[in-house]
mmCIF file of C-alpha atoms in Angstrom:
data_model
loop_
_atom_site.group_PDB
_atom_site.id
_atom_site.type_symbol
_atom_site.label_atom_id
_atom_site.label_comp_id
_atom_site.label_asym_id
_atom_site.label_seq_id
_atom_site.Cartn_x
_atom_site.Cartn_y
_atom_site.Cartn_z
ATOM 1 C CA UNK A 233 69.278 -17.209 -65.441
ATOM 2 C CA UNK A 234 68.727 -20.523 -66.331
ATOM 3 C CA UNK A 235 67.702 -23.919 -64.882
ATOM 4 C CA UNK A 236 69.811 -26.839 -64.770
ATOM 5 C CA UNK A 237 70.021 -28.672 -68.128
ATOM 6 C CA UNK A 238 68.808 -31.674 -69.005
ATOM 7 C CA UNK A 239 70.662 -34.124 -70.475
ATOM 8 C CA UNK A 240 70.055 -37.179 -72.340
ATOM 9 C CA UNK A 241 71.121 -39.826 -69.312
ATOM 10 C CA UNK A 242 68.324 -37.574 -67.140
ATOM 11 C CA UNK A 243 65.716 -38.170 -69.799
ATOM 12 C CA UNK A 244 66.365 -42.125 -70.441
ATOM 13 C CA UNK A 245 66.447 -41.972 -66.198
ATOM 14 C CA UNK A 246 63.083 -40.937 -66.476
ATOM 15 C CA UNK A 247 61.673 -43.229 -68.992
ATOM 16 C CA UNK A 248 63.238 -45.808 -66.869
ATOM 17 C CA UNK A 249 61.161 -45.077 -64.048
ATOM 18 C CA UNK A 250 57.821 -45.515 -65.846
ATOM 19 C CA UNK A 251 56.197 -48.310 -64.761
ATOM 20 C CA UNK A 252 56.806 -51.812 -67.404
ATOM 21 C CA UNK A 253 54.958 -51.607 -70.397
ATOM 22 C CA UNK A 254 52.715 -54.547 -70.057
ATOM 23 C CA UNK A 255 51.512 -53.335 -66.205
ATOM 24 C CA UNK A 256 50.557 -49.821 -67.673
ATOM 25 C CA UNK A 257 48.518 -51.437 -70.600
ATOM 26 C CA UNK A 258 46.861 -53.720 -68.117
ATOM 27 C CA UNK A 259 46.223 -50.958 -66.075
ATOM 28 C CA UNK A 260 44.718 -49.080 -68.908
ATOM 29 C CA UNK A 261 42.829 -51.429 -70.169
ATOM 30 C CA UNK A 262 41.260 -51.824 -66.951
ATOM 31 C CA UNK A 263 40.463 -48.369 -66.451
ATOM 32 C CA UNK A 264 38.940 -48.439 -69.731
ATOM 33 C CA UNK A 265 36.484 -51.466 -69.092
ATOM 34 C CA UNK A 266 35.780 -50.035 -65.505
ATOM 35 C CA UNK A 267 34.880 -46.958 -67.362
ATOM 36 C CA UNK A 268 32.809 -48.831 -69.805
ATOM 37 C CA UNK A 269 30.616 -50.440 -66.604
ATOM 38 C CA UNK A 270 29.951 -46.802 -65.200
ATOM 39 C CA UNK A 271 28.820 -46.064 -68.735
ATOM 40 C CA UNK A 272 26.266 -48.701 -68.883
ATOM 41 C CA UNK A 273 24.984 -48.373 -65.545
ATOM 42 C CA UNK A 274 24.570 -44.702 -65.897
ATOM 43 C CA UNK A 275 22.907 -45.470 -69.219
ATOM 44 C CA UNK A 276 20.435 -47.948 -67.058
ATOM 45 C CA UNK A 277 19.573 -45.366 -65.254
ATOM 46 C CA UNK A 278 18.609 -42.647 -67.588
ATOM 47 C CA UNK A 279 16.584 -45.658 -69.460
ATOM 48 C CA UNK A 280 14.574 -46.747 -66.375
ATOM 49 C CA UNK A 281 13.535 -42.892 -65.371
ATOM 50 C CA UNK A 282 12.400 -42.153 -69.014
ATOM 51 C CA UNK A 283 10.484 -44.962 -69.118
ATOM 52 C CA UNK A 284 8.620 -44.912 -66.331
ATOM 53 C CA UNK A 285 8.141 -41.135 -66.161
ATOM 54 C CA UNK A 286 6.042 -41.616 -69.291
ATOM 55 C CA UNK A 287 3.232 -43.771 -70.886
ATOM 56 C CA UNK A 288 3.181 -45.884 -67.191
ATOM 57 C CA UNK A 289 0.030 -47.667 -65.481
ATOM 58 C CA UNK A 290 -0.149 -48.436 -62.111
ATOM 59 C CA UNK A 291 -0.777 -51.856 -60.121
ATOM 60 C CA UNK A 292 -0.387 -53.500 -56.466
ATOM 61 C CA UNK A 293 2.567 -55.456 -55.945
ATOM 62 C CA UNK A 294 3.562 -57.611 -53.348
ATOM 63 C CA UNK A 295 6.618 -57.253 -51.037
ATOM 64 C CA UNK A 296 8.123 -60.984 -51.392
ATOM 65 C CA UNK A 297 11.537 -59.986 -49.701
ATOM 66 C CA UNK A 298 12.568 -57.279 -46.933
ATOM 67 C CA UNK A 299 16.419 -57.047 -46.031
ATOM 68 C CA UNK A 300 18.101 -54.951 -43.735
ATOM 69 C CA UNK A 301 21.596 -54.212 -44.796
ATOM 70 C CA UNK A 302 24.592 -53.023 -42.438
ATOM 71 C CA UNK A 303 26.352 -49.511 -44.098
ATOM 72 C CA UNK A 304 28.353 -46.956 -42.828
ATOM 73 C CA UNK A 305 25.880 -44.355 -42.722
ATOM 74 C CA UNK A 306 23.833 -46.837 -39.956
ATOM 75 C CA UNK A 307 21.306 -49.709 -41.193
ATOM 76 C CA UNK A 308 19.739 -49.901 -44.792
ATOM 77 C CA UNK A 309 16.373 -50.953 -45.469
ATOM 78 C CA UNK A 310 15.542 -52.723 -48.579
ATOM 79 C CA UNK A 311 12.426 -54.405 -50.146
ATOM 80 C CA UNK A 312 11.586 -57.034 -53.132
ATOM 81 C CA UNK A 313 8.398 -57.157 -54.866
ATOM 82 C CA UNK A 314 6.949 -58.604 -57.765
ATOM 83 C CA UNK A 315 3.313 -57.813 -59.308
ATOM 84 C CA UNK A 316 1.471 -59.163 -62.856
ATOM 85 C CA UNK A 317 1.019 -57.771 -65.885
ATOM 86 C CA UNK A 318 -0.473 -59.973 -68.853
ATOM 87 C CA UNK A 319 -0.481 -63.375 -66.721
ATOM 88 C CA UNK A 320 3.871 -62.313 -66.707
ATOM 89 C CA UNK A 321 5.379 -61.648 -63.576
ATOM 90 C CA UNK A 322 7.557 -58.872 -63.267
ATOM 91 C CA UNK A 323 9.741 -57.349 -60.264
ATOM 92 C CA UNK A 324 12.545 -54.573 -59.715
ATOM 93 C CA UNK A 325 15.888 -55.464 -61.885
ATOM 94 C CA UNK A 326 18.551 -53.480 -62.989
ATOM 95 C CA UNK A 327 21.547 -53.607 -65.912
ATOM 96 C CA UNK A 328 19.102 -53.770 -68.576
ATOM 97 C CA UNK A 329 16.517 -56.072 -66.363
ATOM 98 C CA UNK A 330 19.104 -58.897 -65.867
ATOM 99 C CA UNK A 331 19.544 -58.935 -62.264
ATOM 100 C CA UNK A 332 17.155 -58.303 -59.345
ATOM 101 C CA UNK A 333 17.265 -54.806 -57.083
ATOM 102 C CA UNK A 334 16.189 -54.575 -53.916
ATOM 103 C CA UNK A 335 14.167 -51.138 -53.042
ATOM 104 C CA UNK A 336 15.300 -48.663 -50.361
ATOM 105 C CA UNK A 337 13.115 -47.870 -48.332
ATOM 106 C CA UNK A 338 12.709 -45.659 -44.938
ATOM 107 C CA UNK A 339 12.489 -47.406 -41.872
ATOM 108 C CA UNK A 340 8.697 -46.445 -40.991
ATOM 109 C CA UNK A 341 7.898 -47.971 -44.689
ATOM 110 C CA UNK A 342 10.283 -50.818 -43.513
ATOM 111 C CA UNK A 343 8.270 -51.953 -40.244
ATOM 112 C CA UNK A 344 5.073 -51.009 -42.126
ATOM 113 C CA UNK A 345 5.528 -53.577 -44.617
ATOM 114 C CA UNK A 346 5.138 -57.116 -44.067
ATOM 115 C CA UNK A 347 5.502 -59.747 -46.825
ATOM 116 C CA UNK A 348 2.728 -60.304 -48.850
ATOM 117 C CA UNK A 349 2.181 -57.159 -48.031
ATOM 118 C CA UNK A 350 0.798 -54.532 -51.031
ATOM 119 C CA UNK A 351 2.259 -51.508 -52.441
ATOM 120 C CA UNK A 352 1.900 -49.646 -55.287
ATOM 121 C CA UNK A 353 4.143 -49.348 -58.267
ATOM 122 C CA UNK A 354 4.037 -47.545 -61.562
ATOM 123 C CA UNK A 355 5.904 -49.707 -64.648
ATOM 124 C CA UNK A 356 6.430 -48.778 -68.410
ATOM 125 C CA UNK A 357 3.242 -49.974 -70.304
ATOM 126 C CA UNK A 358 5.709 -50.623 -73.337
ATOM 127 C CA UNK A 359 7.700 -52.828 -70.828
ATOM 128 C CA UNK A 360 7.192 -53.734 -67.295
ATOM 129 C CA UNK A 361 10.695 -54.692 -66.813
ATOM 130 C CA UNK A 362 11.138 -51.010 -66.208
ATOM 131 C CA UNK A 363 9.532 -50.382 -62.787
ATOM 132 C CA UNK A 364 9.540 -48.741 -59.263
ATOM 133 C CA UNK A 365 7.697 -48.036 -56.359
ATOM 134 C CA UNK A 366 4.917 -45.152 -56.920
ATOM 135 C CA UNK A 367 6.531 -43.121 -54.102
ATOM 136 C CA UNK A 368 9.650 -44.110 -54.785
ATOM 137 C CA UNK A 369 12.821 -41.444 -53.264
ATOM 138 C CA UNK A 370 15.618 -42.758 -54.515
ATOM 139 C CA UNK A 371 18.211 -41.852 -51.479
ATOM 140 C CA UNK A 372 21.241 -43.469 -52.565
ATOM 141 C CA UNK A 373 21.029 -42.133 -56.379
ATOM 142 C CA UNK A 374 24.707 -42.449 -57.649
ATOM 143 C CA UNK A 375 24.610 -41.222 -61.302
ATOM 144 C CA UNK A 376 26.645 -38.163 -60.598
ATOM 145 C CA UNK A 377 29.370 -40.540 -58.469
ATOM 146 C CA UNK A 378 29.424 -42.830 -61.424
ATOM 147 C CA UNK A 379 29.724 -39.707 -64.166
ATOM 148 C CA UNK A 380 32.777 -38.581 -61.685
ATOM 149 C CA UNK A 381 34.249 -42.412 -62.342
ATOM 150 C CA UNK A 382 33.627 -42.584 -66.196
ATOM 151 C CA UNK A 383 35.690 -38.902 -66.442
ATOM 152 C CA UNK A 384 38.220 -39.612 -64.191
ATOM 153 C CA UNK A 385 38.958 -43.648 -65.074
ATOM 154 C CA UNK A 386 38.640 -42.709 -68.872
ATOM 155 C CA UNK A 387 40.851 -39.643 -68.438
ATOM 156 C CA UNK A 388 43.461 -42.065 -67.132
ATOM 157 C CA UNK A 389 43.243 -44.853 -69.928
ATOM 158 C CA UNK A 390 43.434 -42.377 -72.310
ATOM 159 C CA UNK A 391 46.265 -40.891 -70.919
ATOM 160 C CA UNK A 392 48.126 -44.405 -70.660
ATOM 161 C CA UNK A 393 47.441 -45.846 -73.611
ATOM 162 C CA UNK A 394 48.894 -41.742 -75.152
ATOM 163 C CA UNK A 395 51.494 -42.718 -73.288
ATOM 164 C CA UNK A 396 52.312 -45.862 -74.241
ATOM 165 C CA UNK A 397 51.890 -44.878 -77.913
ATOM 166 C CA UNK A 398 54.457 -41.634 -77.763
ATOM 167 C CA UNK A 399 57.302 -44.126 -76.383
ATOM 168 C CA UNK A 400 56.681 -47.232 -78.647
ATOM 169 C CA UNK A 401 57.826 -44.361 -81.534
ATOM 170 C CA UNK A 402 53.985 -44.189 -83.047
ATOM 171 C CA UNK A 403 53.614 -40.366 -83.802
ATOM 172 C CA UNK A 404 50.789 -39.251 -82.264
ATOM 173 C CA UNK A 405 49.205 -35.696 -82.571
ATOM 174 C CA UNK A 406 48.838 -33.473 -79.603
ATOM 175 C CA UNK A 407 45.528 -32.216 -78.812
ATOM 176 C CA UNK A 408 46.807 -28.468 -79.564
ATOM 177 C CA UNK A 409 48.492 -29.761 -82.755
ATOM 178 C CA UNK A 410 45.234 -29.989 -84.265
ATOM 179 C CA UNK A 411 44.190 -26.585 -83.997
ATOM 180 C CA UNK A 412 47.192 -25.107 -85.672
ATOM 181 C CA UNK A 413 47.541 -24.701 -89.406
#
């Protein structure tokens, strides 16, 4: 037995419902670049921890900044710091040391801490800019969340702009197209 045929009107029908062209390669496009942010961010990450898991010195800092932050989970506690090395001062940053991070820290270290207060952190000898607290538990580490986002908003840019390249009449080889010969 077979199902009920498809006819051309059904299949133009369908096209038809597609979102319009132009919103799907907006879309895409911003898939793509929000895919491209996890990337670097993720890459941020992996270049801080090498660096400062090797070939690192130690100093004082001082906390110049403590914040307490509403979040779902209940209150955040955050620090700033800055310390010297070679008469330059350095502090926490992130993207590539363009923009200043606050710390997390627990509450205890939170009420412990005053400003001006010391603590120690270890930095990257070859550069400072790469830096964190010496007992530093990152809590709210999100590199697996942000893998999840690269995989899932790249899957769906891809897919679009595949898409958007089978109807504008581009032939475009299937994935199991290039394994048979």
């Amino acid at each position: 037995m077979q199902g009920p045929a498809v006819n051309d009107t059904n299949a133009t029908q369908g096209q038809k419902n597609l979102a319009p062209r132009g919103f799907r390669i907006v879309i895409s496009i911003v898939f793509f670049f929000i895919a491209l942010f996890l990337i670097t961010l993720i890459t941020d990450t992996v270049v801080t921890q090498s660096s400062v898991s090797s070939n690192t010195a130690e100093t004082m800092a001082l906390v110049t900044r403590k914040e307490t932050t509403r979040r779902k989970s209940g209150l955040g506690y955050s620090i700033a710091y800055a310390f010297q090395v070679d008469g330059k001062e350095y502090s926490r940053r992130w993207f590539f040391g363009r923009f200043a991070e606050r710390t997390d820290v627990s509450r205890q270290e939170y009420d412990r801490l005053e400003e001006g207060a010391e603590i120690a952190v270890i930095y990257s000898k070859a550069d400072p800019t790469y830096n964190r607290p010496r007992d530093y538990r990152n809590s709210r580490d999100l590199t697996f969340w942000q893998f999840l986002g690269v995989i899932a908003f790249g899957v769906i840019a891809l897919n679009e702009w595949r898409l958007l390249l089978d109807h504008s009449g581009i032939v475009v080889m299937d994935f199991a197209d290039a394994f048979k010969e």
